[in-house]
Each structure stands twice: as structure tokens, then as C-alpha cells.
Short mmCIF file of C-alpha atoms and ligand atoms in Angstrom, two decimals:
data_model
loop_
_atom_site.label_atom_id
_atom_site.label_comp_id
_atom_site.label_asym_id
_atom_site.label_seq_id
_atom_site.Cartn_x
_atom_site.Cartn_y
_atom_site.Cartn_z
CA MET U 55 0.00 0.00 0.00
CA THR U 56 1.30 3.50 -0.85
CA THR U 57 1.54 5.65 2.26
CA THR U 58 2.86 8.89 0.81
CA PRO U 59 0.66 11.67 2.20
CA LEU U 60 -1.16 13.55 -0.51
CA LEU U 61 -3.82 16.26 -0.56
CA LEU U 62 -5.89 17.68 -3.40
CA LEU U 63 -8.61 20.33 -3.28
CA HIS U 64 -10.92 21.94 -5.82
CA THR U 65 -13.13 24.99 -5.72
CA GLY U 66 -15.31 24.06 -8.67
CA PHE U 67 -15.73 25.79 -11.99
CA GLY U 68 -15.63 29.52 -12.47
CA SER U 69 -12.88 30.87 -10.17
CA ARG U 70 -9.77 32.26 -11.85
CA LEU U 71 -6.55 32.11 -9.89
CA ASP U 72 -5.79 35.72 -8.85
CA HIS U 73 -3.28 36.83 -6.17
CA HIS U 74 -5.93 36.89 -3.50
CA LEU U 75 -7.20 33.34 -4.13
CA GLU U 76 -3.69 32.08 -4.66
CA SER U 77 -2.53 33.18 -1.25
CA PHE U 78 -5.74 31.95 0.43
CA LEU U 79 -5.60 28.51 -1.20
CA LYS U 80 -1.90 28.14 -0.49
CA THR U 81 -2.62 28.76 3.18
CA VAL U 82 -5.41 26.16 3.11
CA LEU U 83 -3.14 23.58 1.45
CA GLN U 84 -0.28 24.32 3.86
CA GLN U 85 -2.61 23.84 6.83
CA GLY U 86 -3.77 20.53 5.37
CA ARG U 87 -0.15 19.58 4.78
CA ARG U 88 0.78 20.28 8.41
CA ARG U 89 -2.10 18.16 9.65
CA LEU U 90 -1.08 15.23 7.42
CA GLU U 91 2.55 15.59 8.53
CA GLN U 92 1.41 15.52 12.15
CA GLY U 93 -0.28 12.20 11.48
CA GLU U 94 -3.92 13.31 11.31
CA SER U 95 -6.32 11.03 9.43
CA ALA U 96 -7.12 11.68 5.78
CA LEU U 97 -10.78 11.97 6.76
CA GLY U 98 -10.14 14.69 9.35
CA VAL U 99 -7.90 16.59 6.96
CA THR U 100 -10.55 16.66 4.21
CA TRP U 101 -13.04 18.01 6.79
CA SER U 102 -10.74 20.81 7.90
CA VAL U 103 -9.76 21.77 4.33
CA VAL U 104 -13.39 21.84 3.17
CA GLY U 105 -14.24 23.77 6.36
CA LEU U 106 -11.79 26.55 5.50
CA LEU U 107 -13.16 26.75 1.94
CA GLU U 108 -16.73 26.91 3.28
CA GLU U 109 -15.88 29.59 5.88
CA SER U 110 -14.24 31.83 3.25
CA GLY U 111 -17.53 32.63 1.52
CA PHE U 112 -15.64 32.75 -1.82
CA PHE U 113 -17.35 29.74 -3.32
CA ASN U 114 -20.81 28.26 -3.77
CA ALA U 115 -20.54 26.29 -0.55
CA GLY U 116 -20.77 27.12 3.14
CA ARG U 117 -21.06 30.89 3.68
CA GLY U 118 -21.09 31.59 -0.07
CA ALA U 119 -23.86 29.14 -0.96
CA ILE U 120 -26.60 30.37 -3.31
CA PRO U 121 -30.35 30.22 -2.65
CA GLN U 122 -32.89 27.98 -4.33
CA GLU U 123 -36.04 29.31 -6.01
CA ASP U 124 -37.86 29.92 -2.72
CA GLY U 125 -34.95 31.99 -1.38
CA VAL U 126 -33.77 29.29 0.99
CA VAL U 127 -30.11 28.27 0.90
CA ARG U 128 -29.87 24.46 1.04
CA ARG U 129 -26.39 23.04 1.44
CA ASP U 130 -25.33 19.51 0.55
CA ILE U 131 -22.38 17.65 2.07
CA GLY U 132 -20.92 14.20 1.51
CA THR U 133 -17.91 12.54 3.14
CA MET U 134 -16.40 9.07 2.93
CA ASP U 135 -13.68 7.19 4.81
CA GLY U 136 -11.81 4.84 2.44
CA ASN U 137 -10.57 2.74 5.35
CA THR U 138 -13.97 1.68 6.73
CA LEU U 139 -16.22 2.66 3.78
CA GLY U 140 -18.09 4.77 6.35
CA TYR U 141 -20.19 7.44 4.65
CA LEU U 142 -22.29 10.40 5.71
CA GLY U 143 -24.26 12.41 3.19
CA ILE U 144 -26.78 15.14 4.02
CA PRO U 145 -28.41 17.09 1.22
CA GLY U 146 -30.58 20.15 1.79
CA LEU U 147 -29.25 21.44 5.12
CA THR U 148 -30.86 24.76 6.12
CA THR U 149 -29.71 25.28 9.70
CA ILE U 150 -25.93 25.27 9.40
CA SER U 151 -23.76 27.72 7.45
CA CYS U 152 -20.72 25.44 7.14
CA PRO U 153 -21.84 21.79 7.02
CA SER U 154 -18.34 20.34 7.45
CA ARG U 155 -18.50 21.54 11.07
CA ILE U 156 -21.12 18.93 11.90
CA LEU U 157 -19.04 16.03 10.56
CA PRO U 158 -16.75 15.50 13.59
CA PRO U 159 -19.63 15.19 16.08
CA LEU U 160 -21.94 13.20 13.75
CA PHE U 161 -19.78 10.95 11.56
CA GLY U 162 -20.00 7.33 12.66
CA LYS U 163 -22.70 8.13 15.27
CA THR U 164 -25.54 6.63 13.24
CA GLN U 165 -25.78 3.47 11.15
CA HIS U 166 -27.43 5.51 8.37
CA ILE U 167 -25.37 6.97 5.57
CA LEU U 168 -27.86 9.40 3.99
CA LEU U 169 -30.08 11.77 5.96
CA ALA U 170 -32.61 14.09 4.32
CA GLY U 171 -32.44 17.84 4.73
CA ASP U 172 -35.52 18.91 6.70
CA ALA U 173 -35.37 16.32 9.44
CA ALA U 174 -31.57 16.45 9.58
CA SER U 175 -31.71 20.26 9.83
CA ARG U 176 -34.15 20.00 12.76
CA TRP U 177 -31.93 17.38 14.35
CA LEU U 178 -28.96 19.79 14.22
CA VAL U 179 -31.05 22.37 16.09
CA GLU U 180 -31.96 19.77 18.75
CA GLU U 181 -28.28 18.76 19.10
CA GLY U 182 -27.23 22.40 19.51
CA LEU U 183 -25.14 22.23 16.34
CA SER U 184 -27.16 24.73 14.32
CA ASP U 185 -26.03 28.31 13.70
CA ILE U 186 -29.00 29.39 11.53
CA PRO U 187 -32.24 29.84 13.48
CA GLY U 188 -34.48 29.29 10.44
CA PRO U 189 -34.63 30.03 6.73
CA PRO U 190 -34.63 33.80 6.13
CA PRO U 191 -37.74 35.30 4.51
CA PHE U 192 -37.58 35.30 0.74
CA GLY U 193 -36.31 38.79 -0.08
CA GLU U 194 -35.59 40.87 -3.20
CA LYS U 195 -31.93 40.05 -2.89
CA SER U 196 -32.53 36.29 -2.95
CA LEU U 197 -34.84 36.63 -5.94
CA LYS U 198 -32.27 38.71 -7.84
CA THR U 199 -29.49 36.24 -6.99
CA TRP U 200 -31.65 33.37 -8.19
CA GLN U 201 -32.65 35.14 -11.42
CA GLU U 202 -29.07 36.06 -12.24
CA GLN U 203 -27.83 32.47 -12.07
CA ASP U 204 -27.57 30.45 -15.22
CA ASP U 205 -29.37 27.15 -15.13
CA ARG U 206 -26.35 25.08 -16.07
CA GLY U 207 -24.33 26.18 -13.09
CA GLY U 208 -22.59 24.07 -10.50
CA HIS U 209 -19.98 26.78 -10.03
CA GLY U 210 -17.91 26.82 -6.91
CA THR U 211 -18.60 23.48 -5.25
CA VAL U 212 -15.64 22.69 -3.00
CA GLY U 213 -13.99 19.38 -2.25
CA ALA U 214 -10.90 17.65 -0.93
CA VAL U 215 -9.34 14.20 -1.22
CA ALA U 216 -6.41 13.03 0.89
CA ARG U 217 -4.15 10.12 1.74
CA ASP U 218 -2.65 9.96 5.24
CA ARG U 219 0.52 8.43 6.66
CA ASN U 220 -1.25 5.10 7.20
CA GLY U 221 -2.23 4.97 3.54
CA HIS U 222 -5.91 5.62 4.23
CA LEU U 223 -7.91 7.67 1.75
CA ALA U 224 -10.88 10.01 2.20
CA ALA U 225 -13.07 12.41 0.23
CA THR U 226 -15.36 15.29 1.25
CA THR U 227 -17.51 17.52 -0.98
CA SER U 228 -19.66 20.52 -0.01
CA THR U 229 -21.94 22.67 -2.18
CA GLY U 230 -24.73 25.20 -2.43
CA GLY U 231 -25.84 23.36 -5.57
CA ALA U 232 -26.14 24.56 -9.15
CA GLY U 233 -27.71 27.68 -10.66
CA ARG U 234 -31.48 28.32 -10.80
CA MET U 235 -32.53 25.42 -8.67
CA ARG U 236 -36.13 24.57 -7.89
CA ALA U 237 -36.70 24.34 -4.15
CA GLY U 238 -35.72 20.90 -2.94
CA ARG U 239 -33.30 20.12 -5.77
CA ILE U 240 -30.49 17.79 -4.68
CA GLY U 241 -27.20 17.50 -6.55
CA ASP U 242 -24.41 14.95 -6.62
CA SER U 243 -22.17 16.10 -3.77
CA SER U 244 -23.87 14.23 -0.92
CA ILE U 245 -24.51 11.05 -2.92
CA PRO U 246 -21.97 8.22 -2.59
CA GLY U 247 -20.40 7.24 -5.90
CA ALA U 248 -21.70 10.34 -7.68
CA GLY U 249 -20.00 13.42 -6.18
CA THR U 250 -18.01 11.77 -3.41
CA TYR U 251 -16.38 8.36 -2.96
CA ALA U 252 -13.38 6.78 -1.22
CA ASP U 253 -12.13 3.21 -0.92
CA ASP U 254 -8.55 2.50 0.14
CA ARG U 255 -8.39 -0.29 -2.46
CA LEU U 256 -9.39 2.03 -5.34
CA GLY U 257 -8.82 5.68 -4.43
CA ALA U 258 -10.76 8.81 -3.51
CA VAL U 259 -12.68 11.26 -5.67
CA SER U 260 -14.57 14.55 -5.31
CA MET U 261 -16.56 15.84 -8.28
CA THR U 262 -17.80 19.24 -9.38
CA GLY U 263 -19.93 20.58 -12.23
CA LEU U 264 -23.57 19.96 -13.08
CA GLY U 265 -24.89 17.56 -10.45
CA GLU U 266 -27.60 16.11 -12.70
CA VAL U 267 -24.96 14.91 -15.19
CA ILE U 268 -22.71 13.57 -12.44
CA LEU U 269 -25.66 11.66 -10.96
CA GLN U 270 -26.80 10.29 -14.33
CA ASN U 271 -23.33 8.91 -14.97
CA VAL U 272 -22.48 7.89 -11.38
CA ALA U 273 -19.41 9.80 -12.44
CA GLY U 274 -17.20 9.73 -9.34
CA PHE U 275 -17.20 5.95 -9.07
CA ARG U 276 -16.98 5.54 -12.84
CA PHE U 277 -13.74 7.57 -13.01
CA LEU U 278 -12.30 5.85 -9.95
CA TRP U 279 -13.05 2.34 -11.21
CA ALA U 280 -11.65 3.03 -14.71
CA VAL U 281 -8.44 4.53 -13.30
CA SER U 282 -7.94 1.67 -10.86
CA LYS U 283 -8.21 -0.91 -13.66
CA ALA U 284 -5.65 0.86 -15.89
CA PRO U 285 -2.23 -0.85 -16.04
CA ASP U 286 -0.23 2.38 -15.77
CA ARG U 287 -0.62 6.12 -15.25
CA SER U 288 -0.78 7.09 -18.90
CA ARG U 289 -3.51 4.50 -19.59
CA ALA U 290 -5.34 5.82 -16.53
CA ALA U 291 -5.24 9.36 -17.99
CA GLU U 292 -6.51 7.94 -21.28
CA ALA U 293 -9.41 6.25 -19.48
CA ILE U 294 -10.34 9.58 -17.85
CA ARG U 295 -10.26 11.33 -21.23
CA GLU U 296 -12.50 8.67 -22.75
CA ILE U 297 -15.09 9.04 -20.00
CA LEU U 298 -14.99 12.85 -20.26
CA ALA U 299 -15.55 12.57 -24.03
CA ASP U 300 -18.43 10.14 -23.47
CA ILE U 301 -20.12 12.50 -21.02
CA ALA U 302 -19.18 15.62 -23.04
CA GLU U 303 -21.57 18.50 -23.49
CA GLY U 304 -23.32 18.86 -26.82
CA PRO U 305 -25.79 17.19 -29.15
CA ALA U 306 -23.76 13.97 -29.49
CA SER U 307 -24.08 13.28 -25.80
CA ARG U 308 -27.05 11.82 -23.96
CA THR U 309 -26.31 14.10 -21.01
CA ASP U 310 -25.59 17.80 -21.21
CA GLY U 311 -23.34 19.69 -18.84
CA ARG U 312 -19.71 20.02 -17.90
CA ILE U 313 -18.13 18.19 -15.05
CA GLY U 314 -14.70 17.75 -13.49
CA GLY U 315 -13.02 16.30 -10.45
CA ILE U 316 -10.00 15.59 -8.31
CA LEU U 317 -8.94 12.02 -7.75
CA ILE U 318 -6.25 10.07 -5.90
CA SER U 319 -5.83 6.62 -7.37
CA ALA U 320 -4.43 4.00 -4.97
CA ARG U 321 -2.34 2.68 -7.88
CA HIS U 322 -1.62 5.71 -10.05
CA GLY U 323 -1.55 8.83 -7.85
CA PRO U 324 -3.26 12.22 -8.28
CA PHE U 325 -5.36 13.47 -11.19
CA VAL U 326 -7.30 16.65 -11.92
CA PHE U 327 -9.64 16.45 -14.89
CA HIS U 328 -12.53 18.38 -16.39
CA HIS U 329 -14.43 19.46 -19.44
CA PRO U 330 -13.33 22.80 -20.96
CA GLY U 331 -13.76 25.71 -18.58
CA VAL U 332 -11.92 27.19 -15.66
CA LEU U 333 -11.63 24.72 -12.80
CA LEU U 334 -9.45 25.75 -9.89
CA ALA U 335 -7.58 22.98 -8.07
CA GLY U 336 -4.58 22.63 -5.79
CA ALA U 337 -2.38 19.87 -4.43
CA TRP U 338 0.43 18.98 -2.07
CA ARG U 339 2.44 15.78 -1.97
CA ASP U 340 4.81 14.57 0.73
CA GLY U 341 8.36 15.48 -0.21
CA GLU U 342 7.31 18.55 -2.21
CA LYS U 343 8.40 21.86 -0.68
CA ASP U 344 5.64 23.79 -2.31
CA VAL U 345 1.99 23.33 -3.05
CA ALA U 346 0.70 23.39 -6.63
CA LEU U 347 -2.25 25.47 -7.85
CA LYS U 348 -3.79 25.71 -11.28
CA ASP U 349 -6.97 27.14 -12.73
CA GLY U 350 -7.06 24.48 -15.31
CA TRP U 351 -7.60 23.70 -18.87
CA ASN U 352 -9.48 26.14 -21.00
CA GLY U 353 -9.46 24.45 -24.40
CA GLY U 354 -6.73 22.97 -26.52
CA GLU U 355 -4.67 21.34 -23.81
CA ASP U 356 -4.87 17.94 -22.22
CA PRO U 357 -8.00 17.83 -20.03
CA CYS U 358 -6.26 15.55 -17.58
CA LEU U 359 -3.60 17.50 -15.67
CA PRO U 360 -0.66 15.54 -14.28
CA PHE U 361 -0.42 18.26 -11.64
CA LEU U 362 2.55 17.13 -9.53
N1 LIG C 692 -22.05 19.68 -8.28
C1 LIG C 692 -22.85 20.39 -7.40
C2 LIG C 692 -24.27 20.32 -7.71
O1 LIG C 692 -24.63 20.25 -8.89
O2 LIG C 692 -25.07 20.34 -6.83
#
């Protein structure tokens, strides 16, 4: 088993790497790096990395999450421990601004792996974990924000995948959803195998992009499985490209919307991949002095970035 610590994060489509984001994301990666070096579990590190991204308010997750049609912000979170295959996914949370905060007290405390938004949101209030007293009234600002979104969004979901010193893998994904959502819409992020998946024997993946397309293709698991079956790294990259082409936007495809992801393969290491567009991702690997950041492929280049 490979036990080289490794950390990847993404902040979804749409964010260009400017000085401000560069310095913020470097700090986030360096904090994650320190935790991995100190021997923290991959699972805990993905929670803290996603927590910092949620707290920033820069992305469509946590404090920056966008409202649905009724003006209510519903946040989805999914997390998976590749060691135990333990999973917790909660879509549609309304009573917590940064859902990753509830993972340490709740993960592993119930035999269920998926909890639905309304009841789970009430449960957080009962447990004293809520920081939002109730959905705000639907105001002009919410309506304007909703109207200004495009309906093929999915911008700014955040996620992290990590491998710790014991070789265990984990993935966590958090989102405010996609643009112009009907109330109650659920995306891919909280659903195992779609937006989030980890298995020490295969790898760990966190997806971003249009949740409907990711769900239709069970994309996270599909990429992970294909990469794990490839005999070497270059064939793994080829497999990713083939799946991206198969799911590609446009009339030739049965599904329509761009997607991307970050992935650590147990056999072949880290990958960042996506359809054309600006996808911001970062990484750190044990032994590297610096972290790597890139705002991705925007046409013409290889859609599968070697990254490190
Ligand atoms: N990928 C995030 C969403 O569509 O909900």
C-alpha cells in the first residue's frame, strides 16, 4: 500500500486564480499539509480543508452558498472514509452555514449513511449544532441572486481528497448546488459514488460541475473504477479522457453539462480532470516543498492534468 501523504482540493468551476485566491488557497493547502505531517487522518484533513473553503464565503458552498427558487439556501455535504467505507451524506441542510463543522460530532454516530435535509436540519437544532435559526424570509436580494444564475451552473462546489501516513484515503464535498434550482433540488455532492467516494483499495474522488450529469453517470465511481483498472498512469489518464468525451456536453451526448473532479488513485496517484472551462484545483504531496495550484484547462490542452 502507498503511504505517501497527498492532498488535493478543488473549488469548482468559475474561479480564476488571482493573487488573493492564490494566497488563500496556499494557506489552506499548507494547513492541510501540516495536519497530514502531524499524522492526522485523511478523513479529518478533508473536513478541515473543506471547512476553510466553506468559511471563506468565496465559493458556492458554506457561507457563499446560493439560494434555491424559494430563497432558501440548502447546502449539501458528503464525506467518505476509504478505510472503513463509512459514509455520511446530508443534502438540503438549512440550519448550518458550514456543514463540514457537523461532521466531527456526527460521523459514525448513526448506522445511516444518507439523511434528508428537513429532518436532519431539525436534528442539528436539537443537538445544539445549528447556527442558523431558520430560513430567512424570501427577499428581493434572494430573488435577484436566483434570477441572475444560469441554469447550467454548478460553479464553486468545494472538495478535498487526501491520503494519510497510514495509507488511508478520504473524500469530502460541499456545495450550495447549481444555478437556478427549484426548491428541494439535490445535486451529486452528498450522494456516494456520484460526487463523493473513497475506498482504500481504489482511491478517492470529489466531483464538481452539473450535479444532474454527475448523478446520471455515477461519475465519481466511474472515473475511480476506470483509473484503478488501468495498467499504468498514462492509460489511466486515457481512461479519464475517454469518459470525459463520453459525457461531453453537446448534441452527441445523452447528457448535457460540464463536469470535473480531483482524484487520488491508490495505484496511479493524483489526477485533476474536467471538461473545458476554468476549474481551480490545488495539491500537495509529501516530499514537495511547495503546493501546486492551477486554474485548469481552457481548451486545446490535455483535459487531464498531471499536476505534480
Ligand atoms: N455539483 C454540485 C451540484 O450540482 O449540486
